[in-house]
Coordinates of C-alpha atoms and ligand atoms in Angstrom, one line a residue:
X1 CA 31.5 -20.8 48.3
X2 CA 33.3 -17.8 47.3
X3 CA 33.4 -18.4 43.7
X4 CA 29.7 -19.0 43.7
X5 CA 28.9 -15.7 45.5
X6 CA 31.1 -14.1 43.0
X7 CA 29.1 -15.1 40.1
X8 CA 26.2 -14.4 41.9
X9 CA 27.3 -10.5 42.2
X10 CA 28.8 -10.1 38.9
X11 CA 25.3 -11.8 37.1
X12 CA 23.5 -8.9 39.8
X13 CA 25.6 -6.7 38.7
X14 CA 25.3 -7.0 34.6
X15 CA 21.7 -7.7 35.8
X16 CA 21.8 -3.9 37.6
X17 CA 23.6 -2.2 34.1
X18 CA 21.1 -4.0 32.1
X19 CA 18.0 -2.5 34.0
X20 CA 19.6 0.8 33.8
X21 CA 20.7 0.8 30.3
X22 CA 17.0 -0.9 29.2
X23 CA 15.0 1.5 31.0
X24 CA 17.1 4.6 30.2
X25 CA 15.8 6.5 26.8
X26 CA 18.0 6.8 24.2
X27 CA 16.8 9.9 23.3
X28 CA 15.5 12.4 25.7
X29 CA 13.9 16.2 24.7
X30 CA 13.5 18.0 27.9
X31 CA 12.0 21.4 27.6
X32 CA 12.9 21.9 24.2
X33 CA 11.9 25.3 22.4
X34 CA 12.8 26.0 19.4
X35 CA 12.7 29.8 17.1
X36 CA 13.6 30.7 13.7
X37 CA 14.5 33.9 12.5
X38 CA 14.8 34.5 16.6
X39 CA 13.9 38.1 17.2
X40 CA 13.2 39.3 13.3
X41 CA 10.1 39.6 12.5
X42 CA 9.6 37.0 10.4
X43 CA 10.4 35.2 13.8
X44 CA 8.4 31.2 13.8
X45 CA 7.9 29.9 17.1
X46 CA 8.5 26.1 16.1
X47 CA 8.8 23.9 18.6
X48 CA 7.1 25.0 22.5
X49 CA 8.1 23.1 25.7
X50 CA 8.8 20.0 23.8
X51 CA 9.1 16.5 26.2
X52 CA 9.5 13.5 25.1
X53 CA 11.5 9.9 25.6
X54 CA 12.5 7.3 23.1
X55 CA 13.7 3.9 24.9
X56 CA 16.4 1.6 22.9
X57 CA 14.8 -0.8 20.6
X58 CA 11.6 1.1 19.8
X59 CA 9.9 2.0 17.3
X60 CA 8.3 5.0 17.7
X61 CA 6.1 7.5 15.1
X62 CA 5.7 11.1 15.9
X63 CA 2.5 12.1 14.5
X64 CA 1.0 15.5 13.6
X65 CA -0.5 17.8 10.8
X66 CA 1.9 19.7 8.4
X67 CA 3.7 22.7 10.0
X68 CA 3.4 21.0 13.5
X69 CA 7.3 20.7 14.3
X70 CA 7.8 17.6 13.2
X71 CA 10.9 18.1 10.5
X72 CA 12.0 20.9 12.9
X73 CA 12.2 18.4 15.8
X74 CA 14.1 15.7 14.0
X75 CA 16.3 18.0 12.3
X76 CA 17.2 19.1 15.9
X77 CA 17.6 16.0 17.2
X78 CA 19.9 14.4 14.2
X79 CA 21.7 17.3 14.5
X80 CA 21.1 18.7 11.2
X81 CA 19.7 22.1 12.7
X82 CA 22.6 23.9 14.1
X83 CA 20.8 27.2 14.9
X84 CA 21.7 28.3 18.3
X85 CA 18.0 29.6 18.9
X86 CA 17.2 26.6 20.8
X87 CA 16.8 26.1 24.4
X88 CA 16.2 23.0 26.4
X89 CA 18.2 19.7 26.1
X90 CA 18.4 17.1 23.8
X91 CA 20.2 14.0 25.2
X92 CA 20.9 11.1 22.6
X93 CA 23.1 7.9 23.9
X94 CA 24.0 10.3 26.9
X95 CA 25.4 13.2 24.6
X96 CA 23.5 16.6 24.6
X97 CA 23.4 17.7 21.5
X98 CA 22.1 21.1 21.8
X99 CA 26.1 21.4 23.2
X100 CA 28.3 19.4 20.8
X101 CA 30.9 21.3 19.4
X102 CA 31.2 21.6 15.5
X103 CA 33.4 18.5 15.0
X104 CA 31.3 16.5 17.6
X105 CA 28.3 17.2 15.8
X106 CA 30.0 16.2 12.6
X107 CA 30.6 13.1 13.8
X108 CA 27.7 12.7 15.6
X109 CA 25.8 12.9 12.5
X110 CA 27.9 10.5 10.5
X111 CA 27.2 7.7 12.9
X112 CA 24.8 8.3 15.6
X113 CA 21.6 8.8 13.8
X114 CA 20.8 7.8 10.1
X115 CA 18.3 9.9 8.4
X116 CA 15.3 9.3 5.7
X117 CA 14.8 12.4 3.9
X118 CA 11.4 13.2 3.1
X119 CA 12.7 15.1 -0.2
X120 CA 15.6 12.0 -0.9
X121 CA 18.4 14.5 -0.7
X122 CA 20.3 12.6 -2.9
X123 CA 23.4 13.9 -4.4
X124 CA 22.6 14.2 -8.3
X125 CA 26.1 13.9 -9.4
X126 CA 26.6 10.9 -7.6
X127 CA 26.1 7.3 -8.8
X128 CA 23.5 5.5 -6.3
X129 CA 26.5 3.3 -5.4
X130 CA 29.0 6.9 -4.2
X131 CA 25.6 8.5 -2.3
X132 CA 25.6 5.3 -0.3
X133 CA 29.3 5.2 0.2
X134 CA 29.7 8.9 0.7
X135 CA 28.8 9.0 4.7
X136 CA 31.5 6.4 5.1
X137 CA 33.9 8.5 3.4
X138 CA 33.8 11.3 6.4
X139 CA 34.8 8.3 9.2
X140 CA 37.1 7.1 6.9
X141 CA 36.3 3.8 5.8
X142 CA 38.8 3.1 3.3
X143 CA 37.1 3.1 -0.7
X144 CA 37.1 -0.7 -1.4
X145 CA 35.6 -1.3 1.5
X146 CA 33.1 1.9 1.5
X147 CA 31.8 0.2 -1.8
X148 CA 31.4 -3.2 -0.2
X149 CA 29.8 -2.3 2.7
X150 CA 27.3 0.1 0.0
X151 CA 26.6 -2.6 -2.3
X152 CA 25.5 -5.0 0.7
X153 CA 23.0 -2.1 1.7
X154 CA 21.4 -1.7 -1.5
X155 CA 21.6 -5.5 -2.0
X156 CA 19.3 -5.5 1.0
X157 CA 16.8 -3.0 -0.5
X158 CA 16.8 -4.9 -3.9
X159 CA 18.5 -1.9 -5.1
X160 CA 22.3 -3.6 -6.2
X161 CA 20.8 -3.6 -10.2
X162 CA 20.6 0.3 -9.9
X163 CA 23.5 0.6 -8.5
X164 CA 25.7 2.7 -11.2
X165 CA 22.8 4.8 -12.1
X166 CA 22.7 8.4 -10.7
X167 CA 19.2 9.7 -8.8
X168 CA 17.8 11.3 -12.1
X169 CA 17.2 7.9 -13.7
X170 CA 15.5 6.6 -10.8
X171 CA 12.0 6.3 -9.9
X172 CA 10.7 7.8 -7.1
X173 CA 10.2 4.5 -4.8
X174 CA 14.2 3.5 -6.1
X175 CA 15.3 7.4 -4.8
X176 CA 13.6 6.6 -1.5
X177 CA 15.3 3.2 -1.6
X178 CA 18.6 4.6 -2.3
X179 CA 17.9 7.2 0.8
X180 CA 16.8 4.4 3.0
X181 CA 20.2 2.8 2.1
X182 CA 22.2 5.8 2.6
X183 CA 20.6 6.5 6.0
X184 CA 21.9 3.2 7.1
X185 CA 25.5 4.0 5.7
X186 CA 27.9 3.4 9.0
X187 CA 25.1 1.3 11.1
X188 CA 23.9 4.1 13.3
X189 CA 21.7 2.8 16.2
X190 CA 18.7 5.3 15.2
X191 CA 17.0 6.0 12.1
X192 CA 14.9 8.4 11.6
X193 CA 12.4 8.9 8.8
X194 CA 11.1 12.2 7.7
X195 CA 8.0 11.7 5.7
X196 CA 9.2 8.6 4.2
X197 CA 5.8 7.8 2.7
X198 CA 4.8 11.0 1.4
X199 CA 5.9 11.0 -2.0
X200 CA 5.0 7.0 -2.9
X201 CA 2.1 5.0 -4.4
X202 CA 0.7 2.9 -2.3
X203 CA 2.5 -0.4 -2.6
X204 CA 6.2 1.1 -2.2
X205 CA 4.6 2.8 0.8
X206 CA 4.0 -0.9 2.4
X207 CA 7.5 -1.8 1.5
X208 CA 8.9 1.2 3.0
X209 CA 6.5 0.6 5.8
X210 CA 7.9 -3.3 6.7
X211 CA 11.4 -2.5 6.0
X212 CA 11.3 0.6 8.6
X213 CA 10.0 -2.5 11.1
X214 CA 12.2 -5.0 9.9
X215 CA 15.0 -2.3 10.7
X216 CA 13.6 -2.5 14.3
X217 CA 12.4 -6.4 14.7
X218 CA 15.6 -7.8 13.5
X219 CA 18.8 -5.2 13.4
X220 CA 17.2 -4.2 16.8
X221 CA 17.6 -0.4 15.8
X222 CA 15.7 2.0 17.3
X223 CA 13.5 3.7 14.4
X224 CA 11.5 7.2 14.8
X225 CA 8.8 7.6 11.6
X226 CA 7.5 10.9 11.7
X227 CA 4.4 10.9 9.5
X228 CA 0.8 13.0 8.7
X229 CA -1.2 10.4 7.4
X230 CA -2.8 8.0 10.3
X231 CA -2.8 5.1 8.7
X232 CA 0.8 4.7 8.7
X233 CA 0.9 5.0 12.7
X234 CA 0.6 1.2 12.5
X235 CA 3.3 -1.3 14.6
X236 CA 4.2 1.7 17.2
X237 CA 5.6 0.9 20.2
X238 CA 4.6 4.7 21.1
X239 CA 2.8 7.1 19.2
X240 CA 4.1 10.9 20.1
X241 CA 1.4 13.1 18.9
X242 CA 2.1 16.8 17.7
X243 CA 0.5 19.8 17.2
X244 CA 1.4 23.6 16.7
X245 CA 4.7 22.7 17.9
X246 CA 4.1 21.5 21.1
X247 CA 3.4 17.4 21.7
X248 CA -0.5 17.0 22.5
X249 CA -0.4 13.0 23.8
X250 CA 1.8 9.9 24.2
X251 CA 0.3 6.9 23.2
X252 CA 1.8 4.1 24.5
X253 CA -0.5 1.1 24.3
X254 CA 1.6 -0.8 22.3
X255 CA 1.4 -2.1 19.3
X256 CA -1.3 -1.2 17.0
X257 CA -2.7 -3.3 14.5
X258 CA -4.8 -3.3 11.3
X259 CA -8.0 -4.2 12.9
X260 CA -7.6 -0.8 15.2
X261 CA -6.3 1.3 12.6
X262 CA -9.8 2.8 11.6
X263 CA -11.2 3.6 15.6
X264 CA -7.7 5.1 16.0
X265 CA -7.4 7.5 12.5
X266 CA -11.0 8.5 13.8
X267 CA -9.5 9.1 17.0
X268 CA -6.7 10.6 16.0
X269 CA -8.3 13.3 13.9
X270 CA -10.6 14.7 16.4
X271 CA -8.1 14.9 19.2
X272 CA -5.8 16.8 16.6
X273 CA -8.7 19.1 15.3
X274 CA -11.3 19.8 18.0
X275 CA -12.8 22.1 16.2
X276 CA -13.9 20.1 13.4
X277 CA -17.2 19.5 13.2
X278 CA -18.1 15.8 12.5
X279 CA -18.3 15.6 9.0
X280 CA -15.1 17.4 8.5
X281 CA -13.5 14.9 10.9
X282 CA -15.1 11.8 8.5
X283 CA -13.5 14.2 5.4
X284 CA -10.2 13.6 7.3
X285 CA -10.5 10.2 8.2
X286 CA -11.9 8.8 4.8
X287 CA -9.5 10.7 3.2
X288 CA -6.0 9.5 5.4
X289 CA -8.0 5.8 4.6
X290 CA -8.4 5.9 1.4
X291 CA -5.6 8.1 -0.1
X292 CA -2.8 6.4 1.2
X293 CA 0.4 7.3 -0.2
X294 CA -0.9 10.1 -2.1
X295 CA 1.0 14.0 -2.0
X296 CA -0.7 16.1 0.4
X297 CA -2.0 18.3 -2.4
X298 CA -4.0 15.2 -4.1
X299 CA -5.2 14.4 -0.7
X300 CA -6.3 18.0 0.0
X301 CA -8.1 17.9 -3.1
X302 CA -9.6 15.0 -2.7
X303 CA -10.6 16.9 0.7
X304 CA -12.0 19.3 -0.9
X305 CA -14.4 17.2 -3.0
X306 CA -15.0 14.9 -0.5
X307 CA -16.5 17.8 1.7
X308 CA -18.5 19.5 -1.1
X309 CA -20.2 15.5 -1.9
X310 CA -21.2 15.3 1.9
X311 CA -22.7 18.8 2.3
X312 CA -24.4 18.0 -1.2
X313 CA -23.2 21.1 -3.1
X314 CA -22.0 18.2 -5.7
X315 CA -23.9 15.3 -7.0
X316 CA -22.8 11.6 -7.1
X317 CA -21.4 11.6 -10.7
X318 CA -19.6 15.2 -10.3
X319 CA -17.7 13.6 -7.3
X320 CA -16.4 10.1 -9.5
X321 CA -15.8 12.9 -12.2
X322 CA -13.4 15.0 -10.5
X323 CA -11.8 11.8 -9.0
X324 CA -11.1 10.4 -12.1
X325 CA -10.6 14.2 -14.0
X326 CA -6.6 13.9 -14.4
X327 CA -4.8 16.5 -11.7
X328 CA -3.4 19.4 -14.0
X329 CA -7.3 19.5 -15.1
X330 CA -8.3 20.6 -11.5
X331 CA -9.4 17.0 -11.0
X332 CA -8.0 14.3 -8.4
X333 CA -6.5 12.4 -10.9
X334 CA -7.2 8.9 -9.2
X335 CA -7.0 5.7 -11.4
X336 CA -10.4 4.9 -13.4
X337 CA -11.2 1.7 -11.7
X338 CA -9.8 3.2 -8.3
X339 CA -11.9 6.2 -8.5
X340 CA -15.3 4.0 -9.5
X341 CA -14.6 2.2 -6.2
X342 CA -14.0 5.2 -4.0
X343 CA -16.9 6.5 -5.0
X344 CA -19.1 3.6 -4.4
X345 CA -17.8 3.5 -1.1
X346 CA -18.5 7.2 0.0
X347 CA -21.7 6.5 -1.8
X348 CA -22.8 3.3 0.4
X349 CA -21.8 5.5 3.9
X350 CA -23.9 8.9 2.6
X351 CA -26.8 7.1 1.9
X352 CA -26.9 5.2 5.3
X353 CA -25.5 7.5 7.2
X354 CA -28.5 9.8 5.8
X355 CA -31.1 7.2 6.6
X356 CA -30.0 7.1 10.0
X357 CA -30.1 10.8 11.0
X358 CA -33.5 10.2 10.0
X359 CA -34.0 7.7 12.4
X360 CA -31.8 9.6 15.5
X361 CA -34.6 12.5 14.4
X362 CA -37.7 10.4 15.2
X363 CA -35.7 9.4 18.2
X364 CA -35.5 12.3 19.9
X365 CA -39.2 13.1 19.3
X366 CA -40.1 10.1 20.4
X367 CA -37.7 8.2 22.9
X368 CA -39.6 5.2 23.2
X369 CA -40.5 4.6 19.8
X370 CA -40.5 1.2 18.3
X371 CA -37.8 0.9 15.3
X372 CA -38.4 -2.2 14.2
X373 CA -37.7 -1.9 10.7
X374 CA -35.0 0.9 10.7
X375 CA -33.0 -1.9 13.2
X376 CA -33.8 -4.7 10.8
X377 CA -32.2 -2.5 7.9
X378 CA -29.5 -0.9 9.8
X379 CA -28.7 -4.4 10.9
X380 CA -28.8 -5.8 7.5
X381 CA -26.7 -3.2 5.8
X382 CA -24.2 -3.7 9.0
X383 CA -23.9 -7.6 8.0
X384 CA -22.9 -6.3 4.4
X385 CA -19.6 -8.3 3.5
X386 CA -20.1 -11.0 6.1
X387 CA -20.9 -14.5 4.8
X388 CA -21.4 -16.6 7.2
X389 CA -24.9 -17.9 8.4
X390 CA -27.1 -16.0 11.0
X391 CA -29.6 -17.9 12.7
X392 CA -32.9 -16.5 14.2
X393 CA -32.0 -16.2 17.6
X394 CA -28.6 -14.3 16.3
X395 CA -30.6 -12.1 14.9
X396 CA -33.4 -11.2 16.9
X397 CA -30.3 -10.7 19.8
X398 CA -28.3 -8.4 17.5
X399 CA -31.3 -6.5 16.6
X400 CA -32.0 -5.7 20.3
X401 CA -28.3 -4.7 20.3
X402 CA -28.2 -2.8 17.5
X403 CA -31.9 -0.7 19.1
X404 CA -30.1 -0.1 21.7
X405 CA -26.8 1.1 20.3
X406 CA -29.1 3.5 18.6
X407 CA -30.8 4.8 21.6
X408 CA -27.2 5.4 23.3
X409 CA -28.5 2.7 26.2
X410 CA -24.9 0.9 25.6
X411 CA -21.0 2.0 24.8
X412 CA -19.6 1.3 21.4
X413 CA -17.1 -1.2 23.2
X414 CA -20.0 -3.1 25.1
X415 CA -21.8 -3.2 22.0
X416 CA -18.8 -4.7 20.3
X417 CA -18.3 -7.1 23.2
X418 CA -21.8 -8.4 23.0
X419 CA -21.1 -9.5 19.7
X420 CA -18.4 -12.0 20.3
X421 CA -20.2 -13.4 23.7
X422 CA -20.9 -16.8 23.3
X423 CA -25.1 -17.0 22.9
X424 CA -24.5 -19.3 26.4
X425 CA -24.0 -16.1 28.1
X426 CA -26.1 -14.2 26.1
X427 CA -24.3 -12.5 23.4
X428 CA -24.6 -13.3 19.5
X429 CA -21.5 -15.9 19.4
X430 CA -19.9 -14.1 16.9
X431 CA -16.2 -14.4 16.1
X432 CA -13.6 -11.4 17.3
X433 CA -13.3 -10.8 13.5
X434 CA -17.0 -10.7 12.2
X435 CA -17.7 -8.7 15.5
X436 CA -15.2 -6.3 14.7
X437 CA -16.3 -5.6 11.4
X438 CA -20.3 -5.1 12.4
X439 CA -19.4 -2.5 14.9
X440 CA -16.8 -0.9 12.5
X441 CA -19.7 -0.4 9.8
X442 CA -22.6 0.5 12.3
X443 CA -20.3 2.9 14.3
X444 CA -18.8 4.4 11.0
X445 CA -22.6 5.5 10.4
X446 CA -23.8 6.8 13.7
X447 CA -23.5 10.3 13.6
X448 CA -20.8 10.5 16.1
X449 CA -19.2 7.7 14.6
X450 CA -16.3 7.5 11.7
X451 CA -16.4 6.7 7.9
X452 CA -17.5 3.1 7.7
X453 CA -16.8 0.4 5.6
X454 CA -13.0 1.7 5.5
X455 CA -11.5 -1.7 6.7
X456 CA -12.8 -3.4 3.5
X457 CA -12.2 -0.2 1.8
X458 CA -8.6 -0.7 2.4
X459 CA -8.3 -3.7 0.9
X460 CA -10.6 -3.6 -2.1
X461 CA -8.8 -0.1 -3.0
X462 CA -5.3 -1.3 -2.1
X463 CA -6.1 -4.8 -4.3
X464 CA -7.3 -2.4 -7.4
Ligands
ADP1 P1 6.3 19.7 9.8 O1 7.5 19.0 9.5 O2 5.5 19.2 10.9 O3 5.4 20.0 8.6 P2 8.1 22.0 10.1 O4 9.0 21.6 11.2 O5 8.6 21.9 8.8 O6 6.7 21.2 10.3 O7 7.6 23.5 10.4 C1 7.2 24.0 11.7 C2 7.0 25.5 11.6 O8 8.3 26.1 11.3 C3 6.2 25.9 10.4 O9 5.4 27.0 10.8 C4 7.2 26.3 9.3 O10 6.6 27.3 8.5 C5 8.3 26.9 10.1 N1 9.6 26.6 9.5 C6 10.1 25.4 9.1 N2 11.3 25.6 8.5 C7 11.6 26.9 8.6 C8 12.8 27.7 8.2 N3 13.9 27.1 7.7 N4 12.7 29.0 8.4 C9 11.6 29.6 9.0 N5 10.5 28.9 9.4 C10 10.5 27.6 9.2
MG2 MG1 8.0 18.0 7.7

């Protein structure tokens, strides 16, 4: 009797520490403000009034356009900062490290949080194998073993061949590789990663991308991305997002996946520039799509392009030509093939897009007008790239969606919804997929929509 109510209270009991560890953050900014250069005049106020939470086991992406805070706030957080212009507290596993002493921190930063640098920060007279190695070498892990322990790492990254180089014979996806492996150097509970996609083509970018999850999904770490570019926001468990210093919104829907990716970057880019007008927001989000992986001053330029083809100051071949124009010519400097296809793209979504302003004019002339045709075409250009068969009464429903889509008489959502009703309860009978995909293209053309055809984009750029 006894010995069962025992058990009883010690399982409550672990069940009580449990609940308390689970639910308490790992890391926690209160009120966190942050100045350089305090009180010179080339004083930067970098980080204002900064909250935010990070619970054990997530993966988490803080999100915002360059000069927000972001490297500021991780630095801070991993301890790298050590400027006492800060005020506010950072607490990490229970430790505030706004108020570690110098040796704490030291040690701190050795094995409580591993760090991705968006430059590499790799040691150039080091081999790969000693860069690895070298943050054992401060907790004193004996050599023999520091090597061992480094050689699994980069055995893990497929990065054991390149182990005796040094970082100047490395590519720039092995540097980031070597960098990953270093971060992980002593098995700290968090890693963060500055950037980590900023200076890679695409594919290494997908790599670094999974293995940053894999770190969370199966070694249970808890992983912080910080990133610019929105498709890369993808499999957060919370999404911080940052601007001028200060966090703007905490997303915390869960996870988010492909198929949401191009509502979100939309999403995403008009919450973090208001005062964009539309077309500058489809410049953003067309350009975060379909430059993936590229440096910020390719995808500026591409920016730049982009916006001078949609207000028409450029023509259709000028645009593919400065794509393709190599970068030290003033050009993107995109692959042939890859620039061809980007191109076609932005081509396909002017030219609708253009037809259908046309159509929203008439429409507010005439509310009540009868679009017959402009519906039919919208709605055939909206089935572009699916193959499946449409039957009469799919149609002549989809086209009454579609009419009234136009005339704002239903929510993008409810259009969306429609789609995948079964035709028993009057929808089209549509799958989830093939509904998704209509809405994406006839919502990326409605003027208040975002850049359409992107999903397929994606994959027919990414496949090039
Ligand atoms: P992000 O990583 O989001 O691009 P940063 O944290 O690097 O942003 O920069 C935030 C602001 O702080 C910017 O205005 C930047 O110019 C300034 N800043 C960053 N590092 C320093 C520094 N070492 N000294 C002075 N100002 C800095
Ligand atoms: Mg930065």
């Amino acid at each position: 009797m006894w010995k069962t109510a025992r058990n009883s209270t010690v399982r409550m009991i672990r069940m009580i520490y449990f609940l308390i560890y689970m639910s308490a953050p790992i890391i926690d900014v209160e009120e966190l403000n942050f100045y350089y250069d305090y009180k010179l005049p080339t004083e930067t106020y970098a980080l204002k009034d900064v909250n935010l939470q990070v619970n054990q086991g997530d993966y988490v992406v803080f999100f915002g356009p360059s000069g927000c805070g972001k490297t500021t706030l991780v630095y801070l957080i991993g301890g790298i900062t050590t400027e006492k212009s800060g005020t506010g507290k950072i607490i990490v596993n229970n430790a505030d490290v706004l108020q570690l002493s110098r040796e704490e921190l030291a040690s701190f930063r050795q094995t409580g949080i591993g760090i991705i640098f968006q430059n590499f920060n790799l040691i150039p007279s080091l081999t790969v194998l000693d860069n690895v190695a070298l943050p054992m070498t401060f907790v004193g892990v004996p050599q023999e073993k520091r090597r061992e322990e480094a050689r699994k790492i980069l055995a893990r990254l497929g990065m054991d061949i390149y182990a005796e180089r040094y970082p100047m014979e490395l590519s720039g996806g092995q540097q980031q590789r070597a960098g990953i492996a270093r971060a992980l150097a002593n098995n700290p509970p968090i890693i963060i990663a500055d950037e980590p996609l900023g200076n890679l083509d695409s594919e290494n970018a997908e790599h670094v991308l999974k293995f940053l999850k894999e770190l969370q999904e199966k070694d249970g770490r808890t992983v912080i991305m910080v990133t610019h570019e929105a498709w890369s926001v993808r499999d957060a468990d919370k999404i911080i997002y940052m601007k001028d210093g200060g966090v703007v919104k905490v997303d915390t829907s869960g996870t988010v996946t492909n198929a949401e990716i191009i509502p979100l970057t939309a999403q995403l880019n008009r919450e973090l520039y208001p005062d964009l007008s539309t077309d500058e927001i489809m410049v953003k989000s067309l350009s975060n799509l379909l430059l993936r992986g590229f440096s910020s001053d390719e995808v500026k330029r591409f920016e730049f392009f982009l916006d001078e083809r949609l207000s028409g100051k450029i023509d259709a071949a000028t645009f593919e030509a400065m794509l393709d124009r190599p970068y030290h010519q003033e050009g993107v400097g995109l692959w042939k093939q890859r620039a061809l296809k980007i191109s076609a793209i932005t081509e396909d979504i002017i030219a609708e897009r253009k037809k259908l302003i046309e159509v929203l004019h008439e429409l507010e002339k005439e509310p009540e007008k009868s679009l017959t045709m402009e519906v039919s075409d919208l709605r055939t250009w909206a089935l572009k790239g699916y193959n499946g068969h449409v039957d009469d009464r799919q149609r002549h429903r989809l086209d009454d969606l579609v009419s009234k889509r136009l005339r704002g008489g239903i929510p993008a959502d409810d259009f969306r919804k429609a789609l995948n009703l079964p035709r028993s309860k009057d929808g089209v009978g549509f799958s989830l997929r093939t509904a998704q995909h209509i809405s994406d293209r006839l919502e990326s053309v409605l003027v208040s929509g975002l850049p359409g055809d992107i999903k397929e984009a994606i994959t027919n750029v990414t496949n090039v």
